[in-house]
CSV table of C-alpha atoms and ligand atoms in Angstrom, one decimal:
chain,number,residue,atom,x,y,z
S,245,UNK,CA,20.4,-10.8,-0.2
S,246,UNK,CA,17.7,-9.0,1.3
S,247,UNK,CA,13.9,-9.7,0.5
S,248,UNK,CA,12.7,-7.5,-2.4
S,249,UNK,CA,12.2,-4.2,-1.0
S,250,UNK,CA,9.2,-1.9,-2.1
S,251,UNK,CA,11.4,1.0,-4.5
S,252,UNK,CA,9.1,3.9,-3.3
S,253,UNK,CA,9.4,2.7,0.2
S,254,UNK,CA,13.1,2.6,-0.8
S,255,UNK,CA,13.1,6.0,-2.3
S,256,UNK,CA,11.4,7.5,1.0
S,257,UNK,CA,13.7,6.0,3.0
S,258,UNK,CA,16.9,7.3,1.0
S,259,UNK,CA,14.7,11.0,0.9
S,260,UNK,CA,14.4,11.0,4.7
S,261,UNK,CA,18.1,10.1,4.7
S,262,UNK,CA,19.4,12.8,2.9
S,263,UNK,CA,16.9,15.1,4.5
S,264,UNK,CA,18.0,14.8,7.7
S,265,UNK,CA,21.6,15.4,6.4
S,266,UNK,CA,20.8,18.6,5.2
S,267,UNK,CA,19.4,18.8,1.7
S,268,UNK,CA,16.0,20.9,0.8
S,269,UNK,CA,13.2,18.4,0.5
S,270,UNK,CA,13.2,18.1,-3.4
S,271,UNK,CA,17.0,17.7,-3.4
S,272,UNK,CA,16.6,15.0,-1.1
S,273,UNK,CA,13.6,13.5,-3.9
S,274,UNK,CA,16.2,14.0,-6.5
S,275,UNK,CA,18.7,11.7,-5.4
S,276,UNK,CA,16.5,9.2,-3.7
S,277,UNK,CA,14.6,8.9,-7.3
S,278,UNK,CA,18.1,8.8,-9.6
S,279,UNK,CA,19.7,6.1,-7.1
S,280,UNK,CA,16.2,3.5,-6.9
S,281,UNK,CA,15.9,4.0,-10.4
S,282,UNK,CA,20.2,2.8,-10.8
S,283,UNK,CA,18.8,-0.2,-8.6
S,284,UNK,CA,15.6,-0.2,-10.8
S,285,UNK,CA,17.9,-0.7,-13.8
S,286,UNK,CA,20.0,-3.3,-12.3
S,287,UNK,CA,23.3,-1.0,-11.9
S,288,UNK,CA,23.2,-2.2,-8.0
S,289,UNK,CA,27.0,-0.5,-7.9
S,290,UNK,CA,24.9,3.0,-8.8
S,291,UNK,CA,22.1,2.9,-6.3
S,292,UNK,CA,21.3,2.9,-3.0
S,293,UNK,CA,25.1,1.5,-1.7
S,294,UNK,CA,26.6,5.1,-1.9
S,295,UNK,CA,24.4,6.3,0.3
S,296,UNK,CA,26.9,6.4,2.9
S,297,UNK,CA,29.7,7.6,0.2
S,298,UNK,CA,27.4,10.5,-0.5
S,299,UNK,CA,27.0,11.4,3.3
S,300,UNK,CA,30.5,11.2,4.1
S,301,UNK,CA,31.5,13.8,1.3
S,302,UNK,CA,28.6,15.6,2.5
S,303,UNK,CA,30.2,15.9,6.2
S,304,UNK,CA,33.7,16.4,4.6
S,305,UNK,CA,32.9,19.3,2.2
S,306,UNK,CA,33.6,17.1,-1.2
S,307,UNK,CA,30.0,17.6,-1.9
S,308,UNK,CA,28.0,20.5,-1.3
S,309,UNK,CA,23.5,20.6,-0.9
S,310,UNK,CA,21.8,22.7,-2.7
S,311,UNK,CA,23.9,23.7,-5.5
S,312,UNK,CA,22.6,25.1,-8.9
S,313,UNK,CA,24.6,25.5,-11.7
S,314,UNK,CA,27.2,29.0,-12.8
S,315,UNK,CA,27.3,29.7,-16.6
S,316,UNK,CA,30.8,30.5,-17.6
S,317,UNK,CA,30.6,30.8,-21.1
S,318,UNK,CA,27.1,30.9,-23.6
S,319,UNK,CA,26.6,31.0,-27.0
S,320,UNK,CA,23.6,29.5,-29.0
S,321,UNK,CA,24.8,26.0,-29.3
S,322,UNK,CA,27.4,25.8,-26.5
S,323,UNK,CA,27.8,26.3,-22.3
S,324,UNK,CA,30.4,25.6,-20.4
S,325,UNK,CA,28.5,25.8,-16.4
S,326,UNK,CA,30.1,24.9,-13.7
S,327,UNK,CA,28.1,22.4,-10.6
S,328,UNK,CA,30.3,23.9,-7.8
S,329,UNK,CA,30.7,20.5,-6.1
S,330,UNK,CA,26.7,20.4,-5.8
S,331,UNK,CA,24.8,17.0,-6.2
S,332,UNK,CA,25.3,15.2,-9.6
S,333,UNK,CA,21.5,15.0,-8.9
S,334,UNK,CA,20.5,18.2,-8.8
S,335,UNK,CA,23.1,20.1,-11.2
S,336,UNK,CA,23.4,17.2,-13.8
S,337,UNK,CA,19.5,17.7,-14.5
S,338,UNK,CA,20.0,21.5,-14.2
S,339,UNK,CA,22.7,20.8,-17.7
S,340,UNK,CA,21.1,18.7,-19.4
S,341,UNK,CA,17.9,20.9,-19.4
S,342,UNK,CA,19.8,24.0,-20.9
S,343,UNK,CA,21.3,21.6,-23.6
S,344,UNK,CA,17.8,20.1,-24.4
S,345,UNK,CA,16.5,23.0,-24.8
S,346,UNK,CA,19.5,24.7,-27.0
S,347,UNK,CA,19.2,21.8,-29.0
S,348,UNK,CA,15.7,22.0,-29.6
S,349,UNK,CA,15.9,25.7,-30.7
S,350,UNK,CA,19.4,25.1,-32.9
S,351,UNK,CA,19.6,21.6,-33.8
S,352,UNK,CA,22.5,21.3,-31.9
S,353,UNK,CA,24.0,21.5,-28.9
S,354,UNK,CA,27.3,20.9,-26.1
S,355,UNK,CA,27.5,21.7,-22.8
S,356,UNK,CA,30.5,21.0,-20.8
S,357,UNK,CA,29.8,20.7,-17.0
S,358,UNK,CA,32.4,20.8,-14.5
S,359,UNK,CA,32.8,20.4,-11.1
S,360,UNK,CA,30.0,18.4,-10.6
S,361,UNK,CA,28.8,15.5,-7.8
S,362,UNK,CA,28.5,12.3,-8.7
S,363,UNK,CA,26.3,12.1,-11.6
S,364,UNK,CA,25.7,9.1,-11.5
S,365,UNK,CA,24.7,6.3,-13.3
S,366,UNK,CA,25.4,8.6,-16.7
S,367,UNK,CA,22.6,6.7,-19.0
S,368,UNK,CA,20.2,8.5,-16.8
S,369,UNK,CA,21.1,11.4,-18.8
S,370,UNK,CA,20.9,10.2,-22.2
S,371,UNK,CA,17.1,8.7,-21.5
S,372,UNK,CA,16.5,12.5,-20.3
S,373,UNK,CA,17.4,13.7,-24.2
S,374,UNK,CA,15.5,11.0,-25.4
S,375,UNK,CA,12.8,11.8,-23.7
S,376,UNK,CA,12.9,15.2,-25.2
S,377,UNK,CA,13.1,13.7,-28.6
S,378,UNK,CA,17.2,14.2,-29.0
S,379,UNK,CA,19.9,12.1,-29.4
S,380,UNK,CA,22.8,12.5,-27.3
S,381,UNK,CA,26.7,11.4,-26.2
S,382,UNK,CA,28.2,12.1,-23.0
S,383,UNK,CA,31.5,11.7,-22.2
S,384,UNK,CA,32.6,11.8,-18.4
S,385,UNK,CA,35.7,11.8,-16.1
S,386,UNK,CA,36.0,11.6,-12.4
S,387,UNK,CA,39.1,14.2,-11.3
S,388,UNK,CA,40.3,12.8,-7.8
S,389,UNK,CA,39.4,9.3,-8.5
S,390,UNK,CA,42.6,7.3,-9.7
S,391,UNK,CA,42.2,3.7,-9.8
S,392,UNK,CA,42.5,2.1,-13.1
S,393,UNK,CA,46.1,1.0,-15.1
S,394,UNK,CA,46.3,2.3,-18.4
S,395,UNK,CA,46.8,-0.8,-21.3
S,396,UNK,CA,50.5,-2.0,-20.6
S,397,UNK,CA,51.0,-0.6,-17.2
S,398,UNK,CA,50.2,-2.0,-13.8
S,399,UNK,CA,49.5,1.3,-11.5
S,400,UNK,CA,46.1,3.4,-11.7
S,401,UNK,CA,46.5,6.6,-13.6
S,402,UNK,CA,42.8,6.8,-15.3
S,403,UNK,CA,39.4,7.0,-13.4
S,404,UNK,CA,36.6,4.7,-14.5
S,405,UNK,CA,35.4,7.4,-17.4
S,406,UNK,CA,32.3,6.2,-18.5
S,407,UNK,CA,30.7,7.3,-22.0
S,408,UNK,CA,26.5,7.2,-22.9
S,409,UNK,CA,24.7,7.7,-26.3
S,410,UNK,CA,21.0,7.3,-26.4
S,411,UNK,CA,18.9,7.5,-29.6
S,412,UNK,CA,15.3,8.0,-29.6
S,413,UNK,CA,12.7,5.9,-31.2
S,414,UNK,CA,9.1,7.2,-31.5
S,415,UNK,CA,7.3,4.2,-31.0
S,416,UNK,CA,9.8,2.1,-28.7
S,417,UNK,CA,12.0,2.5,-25.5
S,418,UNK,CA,15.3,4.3,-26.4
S,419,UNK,CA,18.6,2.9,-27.2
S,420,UNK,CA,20.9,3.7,-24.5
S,421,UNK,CA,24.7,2.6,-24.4
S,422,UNK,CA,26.3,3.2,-21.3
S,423,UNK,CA,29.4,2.1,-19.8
S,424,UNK,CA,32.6,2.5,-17.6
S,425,UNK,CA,35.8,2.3,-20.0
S,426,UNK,CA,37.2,0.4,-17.0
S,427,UNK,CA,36.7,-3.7,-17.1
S,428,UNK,CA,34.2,-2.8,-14.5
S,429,UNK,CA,32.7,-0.1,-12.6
S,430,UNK,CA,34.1,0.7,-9.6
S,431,UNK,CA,30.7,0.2,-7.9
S,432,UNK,CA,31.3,-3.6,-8.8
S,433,UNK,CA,33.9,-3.7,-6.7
S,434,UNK,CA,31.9,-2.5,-3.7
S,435,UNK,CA,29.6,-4.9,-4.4
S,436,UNK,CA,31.8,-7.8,-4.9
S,437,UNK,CA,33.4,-6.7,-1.3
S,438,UNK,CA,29.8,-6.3,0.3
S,439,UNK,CA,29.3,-9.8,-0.8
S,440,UNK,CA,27.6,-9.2,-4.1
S,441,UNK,CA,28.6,-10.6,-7.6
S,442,UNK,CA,32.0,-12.0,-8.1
S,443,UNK,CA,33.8,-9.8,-10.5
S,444,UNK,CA,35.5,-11.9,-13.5
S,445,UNK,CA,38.7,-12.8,-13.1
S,446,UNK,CA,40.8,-10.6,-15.3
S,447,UNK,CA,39.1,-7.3,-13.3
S,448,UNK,CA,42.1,-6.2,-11.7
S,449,UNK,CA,45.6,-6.1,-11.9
S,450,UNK,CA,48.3,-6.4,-9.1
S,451,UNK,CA,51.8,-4.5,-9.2
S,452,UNK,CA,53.5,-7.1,-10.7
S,453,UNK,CA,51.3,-7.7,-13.3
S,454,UNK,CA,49.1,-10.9,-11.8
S,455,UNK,CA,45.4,-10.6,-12.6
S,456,UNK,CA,42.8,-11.3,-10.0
S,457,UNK,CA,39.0,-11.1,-9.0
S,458,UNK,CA,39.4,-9.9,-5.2
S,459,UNK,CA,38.3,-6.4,-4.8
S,460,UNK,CA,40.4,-6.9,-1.4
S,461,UNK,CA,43.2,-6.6,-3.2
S,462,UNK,CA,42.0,-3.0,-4.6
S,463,UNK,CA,40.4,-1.8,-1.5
S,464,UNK,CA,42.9,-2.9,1.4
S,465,UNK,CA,42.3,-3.8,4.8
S,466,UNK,CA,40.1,-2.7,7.0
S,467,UNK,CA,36.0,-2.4,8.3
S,468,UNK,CA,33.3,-2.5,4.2
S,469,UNK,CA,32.8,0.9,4.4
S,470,UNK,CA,36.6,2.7,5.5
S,471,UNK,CA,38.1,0.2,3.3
S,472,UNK,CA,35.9,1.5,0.3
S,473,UNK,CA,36.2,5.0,1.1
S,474,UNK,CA,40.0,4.6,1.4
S,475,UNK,CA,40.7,2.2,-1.5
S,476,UNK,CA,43.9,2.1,-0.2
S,477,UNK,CA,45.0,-1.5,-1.7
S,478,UNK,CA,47.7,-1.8,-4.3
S,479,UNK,CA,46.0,-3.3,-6.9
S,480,UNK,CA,44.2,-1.1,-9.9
S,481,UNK,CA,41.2,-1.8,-12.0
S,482,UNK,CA,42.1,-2.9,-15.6
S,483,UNK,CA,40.8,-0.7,-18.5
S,484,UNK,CA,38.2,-3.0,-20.8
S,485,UNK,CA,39.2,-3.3,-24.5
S,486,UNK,CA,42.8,-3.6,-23.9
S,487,UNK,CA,44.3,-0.5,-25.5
S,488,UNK,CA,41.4,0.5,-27.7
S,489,UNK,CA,39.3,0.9,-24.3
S,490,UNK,CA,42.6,2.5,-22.3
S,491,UNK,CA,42.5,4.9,-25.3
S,492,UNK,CA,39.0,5.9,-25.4
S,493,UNK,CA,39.8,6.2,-21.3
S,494,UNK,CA,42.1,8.5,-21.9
S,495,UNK,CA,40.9,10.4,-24.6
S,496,UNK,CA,37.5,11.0,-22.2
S,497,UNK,CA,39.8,12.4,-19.2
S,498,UNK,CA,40.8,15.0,-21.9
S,499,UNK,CA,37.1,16.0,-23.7
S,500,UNK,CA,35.6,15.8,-20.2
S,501,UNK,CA,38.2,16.7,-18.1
S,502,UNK,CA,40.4,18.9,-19.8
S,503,UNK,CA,38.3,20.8,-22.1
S,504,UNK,CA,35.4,21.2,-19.6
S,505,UNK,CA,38.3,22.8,-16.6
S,506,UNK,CA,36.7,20.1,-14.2
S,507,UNK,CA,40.2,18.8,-14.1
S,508,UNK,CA,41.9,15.4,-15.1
S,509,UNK,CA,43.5,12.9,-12.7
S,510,UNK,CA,47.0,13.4,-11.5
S,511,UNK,CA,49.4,12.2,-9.3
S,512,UNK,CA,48.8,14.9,-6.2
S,513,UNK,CA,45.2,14.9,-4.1
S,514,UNK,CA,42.3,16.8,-5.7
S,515,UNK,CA,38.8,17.4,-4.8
S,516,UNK,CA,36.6,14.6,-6.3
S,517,UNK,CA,34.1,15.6,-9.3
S,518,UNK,CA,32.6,14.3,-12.2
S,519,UNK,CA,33.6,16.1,-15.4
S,520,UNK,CA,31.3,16.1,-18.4
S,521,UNK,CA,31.0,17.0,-22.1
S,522,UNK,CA,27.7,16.6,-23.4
S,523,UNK,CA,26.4,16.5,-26.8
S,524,UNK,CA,22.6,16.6,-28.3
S,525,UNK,CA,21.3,16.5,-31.3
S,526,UNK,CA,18.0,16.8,-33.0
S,527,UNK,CA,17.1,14.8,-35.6
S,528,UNK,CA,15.0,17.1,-37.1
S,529,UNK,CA,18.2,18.8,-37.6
S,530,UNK,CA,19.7,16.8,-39.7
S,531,UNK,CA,16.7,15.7,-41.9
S,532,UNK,CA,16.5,16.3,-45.6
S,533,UNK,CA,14.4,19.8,-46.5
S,534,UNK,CA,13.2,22.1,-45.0
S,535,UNK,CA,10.2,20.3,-42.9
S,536,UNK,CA,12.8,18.5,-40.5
S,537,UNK,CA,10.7,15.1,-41.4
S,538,UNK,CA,12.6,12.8,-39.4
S,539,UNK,CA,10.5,9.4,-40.9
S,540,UNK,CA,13.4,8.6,-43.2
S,541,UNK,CA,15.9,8.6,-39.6
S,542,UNK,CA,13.2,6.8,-37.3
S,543,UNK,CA,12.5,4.3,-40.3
S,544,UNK,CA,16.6,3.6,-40.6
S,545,UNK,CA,17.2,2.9,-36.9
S,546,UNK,CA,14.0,0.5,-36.8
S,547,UNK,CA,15.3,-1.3,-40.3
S,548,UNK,CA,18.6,-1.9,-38.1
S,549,UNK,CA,17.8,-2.4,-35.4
S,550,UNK,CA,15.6,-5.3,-36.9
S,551,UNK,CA,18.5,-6.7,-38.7
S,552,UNK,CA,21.1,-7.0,-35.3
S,553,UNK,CA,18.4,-8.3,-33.7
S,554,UNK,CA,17.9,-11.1,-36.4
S,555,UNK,CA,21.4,-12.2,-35.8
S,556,UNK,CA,21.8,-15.7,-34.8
S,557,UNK,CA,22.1,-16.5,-31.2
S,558,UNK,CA,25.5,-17.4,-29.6
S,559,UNK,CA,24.1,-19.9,-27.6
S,560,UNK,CA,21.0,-22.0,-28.0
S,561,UNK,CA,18.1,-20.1,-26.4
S,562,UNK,CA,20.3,-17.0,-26.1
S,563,UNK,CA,19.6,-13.4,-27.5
S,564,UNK,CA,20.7,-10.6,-29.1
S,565,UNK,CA,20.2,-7.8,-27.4
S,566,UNK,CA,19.7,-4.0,-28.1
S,567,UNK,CA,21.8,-1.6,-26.0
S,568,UNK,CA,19.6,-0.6,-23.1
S,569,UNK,CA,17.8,-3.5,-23.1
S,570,UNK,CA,18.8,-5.1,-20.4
S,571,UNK,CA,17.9,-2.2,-18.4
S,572,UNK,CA,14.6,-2.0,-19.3
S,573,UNK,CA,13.9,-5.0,-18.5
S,574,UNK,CA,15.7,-5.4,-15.6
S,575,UNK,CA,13.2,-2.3,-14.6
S,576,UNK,CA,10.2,-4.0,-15.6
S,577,UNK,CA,10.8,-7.0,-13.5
S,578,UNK,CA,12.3,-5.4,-10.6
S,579,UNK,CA,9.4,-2.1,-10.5
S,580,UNK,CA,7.1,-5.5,-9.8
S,581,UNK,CA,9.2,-7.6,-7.9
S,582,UNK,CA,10.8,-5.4,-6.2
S,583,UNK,CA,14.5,-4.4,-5.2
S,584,UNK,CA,16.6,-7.0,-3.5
S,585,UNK,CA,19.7,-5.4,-2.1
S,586,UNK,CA,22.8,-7.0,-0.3
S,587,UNK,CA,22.6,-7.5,3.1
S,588,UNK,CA,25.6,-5.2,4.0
S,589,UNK,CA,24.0,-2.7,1.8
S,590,UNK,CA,21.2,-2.5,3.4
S,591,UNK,CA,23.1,-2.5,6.7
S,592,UNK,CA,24.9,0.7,6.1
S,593,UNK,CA,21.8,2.5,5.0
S,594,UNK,CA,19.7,2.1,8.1
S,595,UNK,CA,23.1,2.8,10.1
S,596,UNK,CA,23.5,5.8,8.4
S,597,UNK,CA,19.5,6.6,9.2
S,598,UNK,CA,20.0,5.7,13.0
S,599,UNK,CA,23.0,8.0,12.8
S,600,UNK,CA,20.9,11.2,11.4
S,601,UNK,CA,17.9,10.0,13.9
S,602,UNK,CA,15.5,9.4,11.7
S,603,UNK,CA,12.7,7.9,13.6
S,604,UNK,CA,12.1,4.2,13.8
S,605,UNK,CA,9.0,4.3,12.2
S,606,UNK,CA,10.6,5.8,9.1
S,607,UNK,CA,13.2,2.8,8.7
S,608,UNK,CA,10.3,0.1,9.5
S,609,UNK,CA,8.0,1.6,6.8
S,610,UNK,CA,11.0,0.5,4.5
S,611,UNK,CA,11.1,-2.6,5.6
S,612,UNK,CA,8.0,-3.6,6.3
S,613,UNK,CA,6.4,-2.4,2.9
S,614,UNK,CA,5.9,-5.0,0.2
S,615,UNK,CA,6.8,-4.9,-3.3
G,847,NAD,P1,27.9,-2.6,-18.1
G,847,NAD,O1,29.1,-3.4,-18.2
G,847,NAD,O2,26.7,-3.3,-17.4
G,847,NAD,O3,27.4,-2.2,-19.6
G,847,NAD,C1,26.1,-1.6,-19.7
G,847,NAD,C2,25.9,-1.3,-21.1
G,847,NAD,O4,26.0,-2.5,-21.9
G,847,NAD,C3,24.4,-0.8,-21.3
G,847,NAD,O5,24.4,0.1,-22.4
G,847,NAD,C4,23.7,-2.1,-21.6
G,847,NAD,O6,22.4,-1.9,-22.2
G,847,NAD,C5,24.7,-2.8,-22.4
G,847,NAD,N1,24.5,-4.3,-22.3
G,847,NAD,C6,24.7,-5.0,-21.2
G,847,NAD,N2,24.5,-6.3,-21.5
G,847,NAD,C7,24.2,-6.4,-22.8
G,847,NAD,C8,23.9,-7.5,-23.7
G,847,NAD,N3,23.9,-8.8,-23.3
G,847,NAD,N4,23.7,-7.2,-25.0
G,847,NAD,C9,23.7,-5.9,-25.5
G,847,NAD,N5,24.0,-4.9,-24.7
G,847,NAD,C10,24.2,-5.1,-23.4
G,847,NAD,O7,28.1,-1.2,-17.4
G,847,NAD,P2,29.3,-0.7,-16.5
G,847,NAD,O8,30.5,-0.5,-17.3
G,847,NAD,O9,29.3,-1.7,-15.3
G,847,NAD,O10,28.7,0.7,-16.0
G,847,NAD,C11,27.7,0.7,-15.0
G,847,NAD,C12,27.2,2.1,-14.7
G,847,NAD,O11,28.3,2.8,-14.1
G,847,NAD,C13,26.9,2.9,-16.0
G,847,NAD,O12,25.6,3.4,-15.8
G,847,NAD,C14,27.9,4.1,-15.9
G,847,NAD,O13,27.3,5.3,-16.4
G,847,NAD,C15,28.2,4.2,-14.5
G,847,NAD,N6,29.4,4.9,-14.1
G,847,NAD,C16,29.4,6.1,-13.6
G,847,NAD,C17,30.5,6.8,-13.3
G,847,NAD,C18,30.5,8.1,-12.7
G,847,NAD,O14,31.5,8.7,-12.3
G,847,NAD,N7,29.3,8.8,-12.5
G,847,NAD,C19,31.8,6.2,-13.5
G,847,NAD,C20,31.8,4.9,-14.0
G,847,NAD,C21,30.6,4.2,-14.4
């Protein structure tokens, strides 16, 4: 591992990056800012180590700068937009936005956004609603992204489809779930193969049905960075939950993928996106009378909270923890300590500088700054 790195210095270094590739200046911001902060969280497999993922798609035409999002269909409590391949970061914001706001004005909202970039680490989103007061679910597929076995079979058929809900509380941080359906996020495996974490040992599955931990195995051979772009081993990622998880997989790829038009896996080549079906609601909404007093909700969610958090421990000296806690604290400790990144990972982002000739000054001012 690297030395803790300063996040702005971080975030100025991934702007200047994606600067020089192309984007506008505040595009640039926008994905500097949502990958740190995926770092910041602890979700090292959604930060900084796809810079050189993004820039490759850049160059190849998967992904496309300065983007903003096409309304297809509008009504008072629904839009279905399309991102037209832009930056998860800049046309994920753009929907979530118009669903804040419909569901502010209607109680209600979903927006279905296709075609999108990666959008990233998904709870993101949620704490954006939550921020604005709403709650929210998002479900998400990734069309052109095949690489986990469905429950009972051995080849990849689903993408990693992850699903977020965040709930607001007025006078704490929000409660954000957020996960891949697969055993693991496919970021994992990068960073098991860059040297990072070990993945467990049931992560993935071979063709004939061994489980293993080596993400080797799933990417093939090859230099870190082809190999990961390729993914071109034989093994695939298993779905978590056995078939209830492989299920809700599935069942994602149809809500996100399907309903949305962003399009599902399949067997032939298709253009790589993140499908997703968003929901929000405000709790205001729902409350009894006319007033919208939401005390009797916020009052609910803080008496149960309480009581799962009561439960005994597991362990001695262990915890029970609140979904989205482990982010938050993971930010805490890491917005002071700073953001210690693997040393390949760190590599391949001041390659990919020296490549767009950045100046040297730029890359040192990374380095050199202190948490
Ligand atoms: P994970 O397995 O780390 O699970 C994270 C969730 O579990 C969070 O809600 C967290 O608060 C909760 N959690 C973790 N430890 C806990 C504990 N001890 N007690 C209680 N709750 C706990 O996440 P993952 O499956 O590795 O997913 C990582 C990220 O990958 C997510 O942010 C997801 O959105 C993202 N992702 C994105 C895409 C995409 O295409 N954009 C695809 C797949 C995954």
């Amino acid at each position: 591992m690297t030395r803790p790195l300063s996040p702005e210095a971080l975030s100025d270094l991934v702007a200047a990056i994606f600067a020089a590739a192309g984007c506008a200046e505040s595009e640039a911001r926008a994905i500097a800012e949502n990958l740190v902060d995926a770092n910041l969280t602890g979700h090292d497999s959604h930060g900084v180590i796809r810079v050189p993922n993004y820039l490759e798609w850049l160059r190849n035409g998967t992904l496309r700068a300065g983007q903003s999002i096409a309304v297809i269909t509008e009504s008072e409590t629904l839009a279905l937009l399309d991102g037209r391949y832009g930056f998860g970061q800049s046309v994920g914001p753009q929907a979530v936005a118009l669903g804040i706001d419909k569901a502010r004005e209607a109680g209600i909202a979903i927006v279905g956004l296709r075609h999108a970039g990666h959008l990233g680490r998904i709870g993101a989103w949620a704490e954006r609603a939550c921020d604005a007061g709403l709650l929210s679910v998002h479900f998400v597929n990734v069309a052109g992204s095949v690489m986990v076995a469905p429950f009972g079979g051995t080849e990849r058929r689903m993408a990693t489809n992850p699903l977020a809900i965040g709930v607001p509380r007025p006078d704490a941080p929000p409660l954000i779930l957020d996960f891949a359906t697969s055993l693991v996020a496919e970021g994992k495996l990068r960073v098991a193969l860059h040297g990072g974490k070990p993945l467990s040992e049931d992560a993935l599955i071979d063709r004939d049905g061994r489980l293993s931990r080596d993400p080797r195995l799933f990417y093939g051979p090859g230099e870190l960075g082809e190999a990961a772009l390729a993914r071109s081993g034989s093994a695939a990622i298993r779905a978590m939950g056995g078939h209830k998880g492989s299920g809700l997989s599935f069942m994602i790829e149809l809500l996100a993928g399907a309903l949305t038009g962003s399009g599902c896996c399949g067997p032939g080549p298709r253009t790589l996106a993140n499908g997703m079906l968003s929901i929000y609601l405000r709790p205001g909404a729902f409350a009894d009378g006319a007033a919208g007093d939401t005390s009797a909700f916020a009052a609910e969610v803080e008496s149960y909270v309480a009581f799962i958090a009561s439960a005994q421990p597991a362990e001695p000296g262990g915890e029970v923890l609140l979904p989205g806690q482990p982010e938050q604290r993971n930010r805490e400790r890491r917005r002071a300590e700073g953001i210690a990144l693997e040393a390949e990972t760190l590599a391949a982002l001041i390659e990919a500088a020296e490549a767009l000739s950045l100046p040297a000054e730029t890359i040192e001012a990374c380095l050199a700054a202190r948490a």
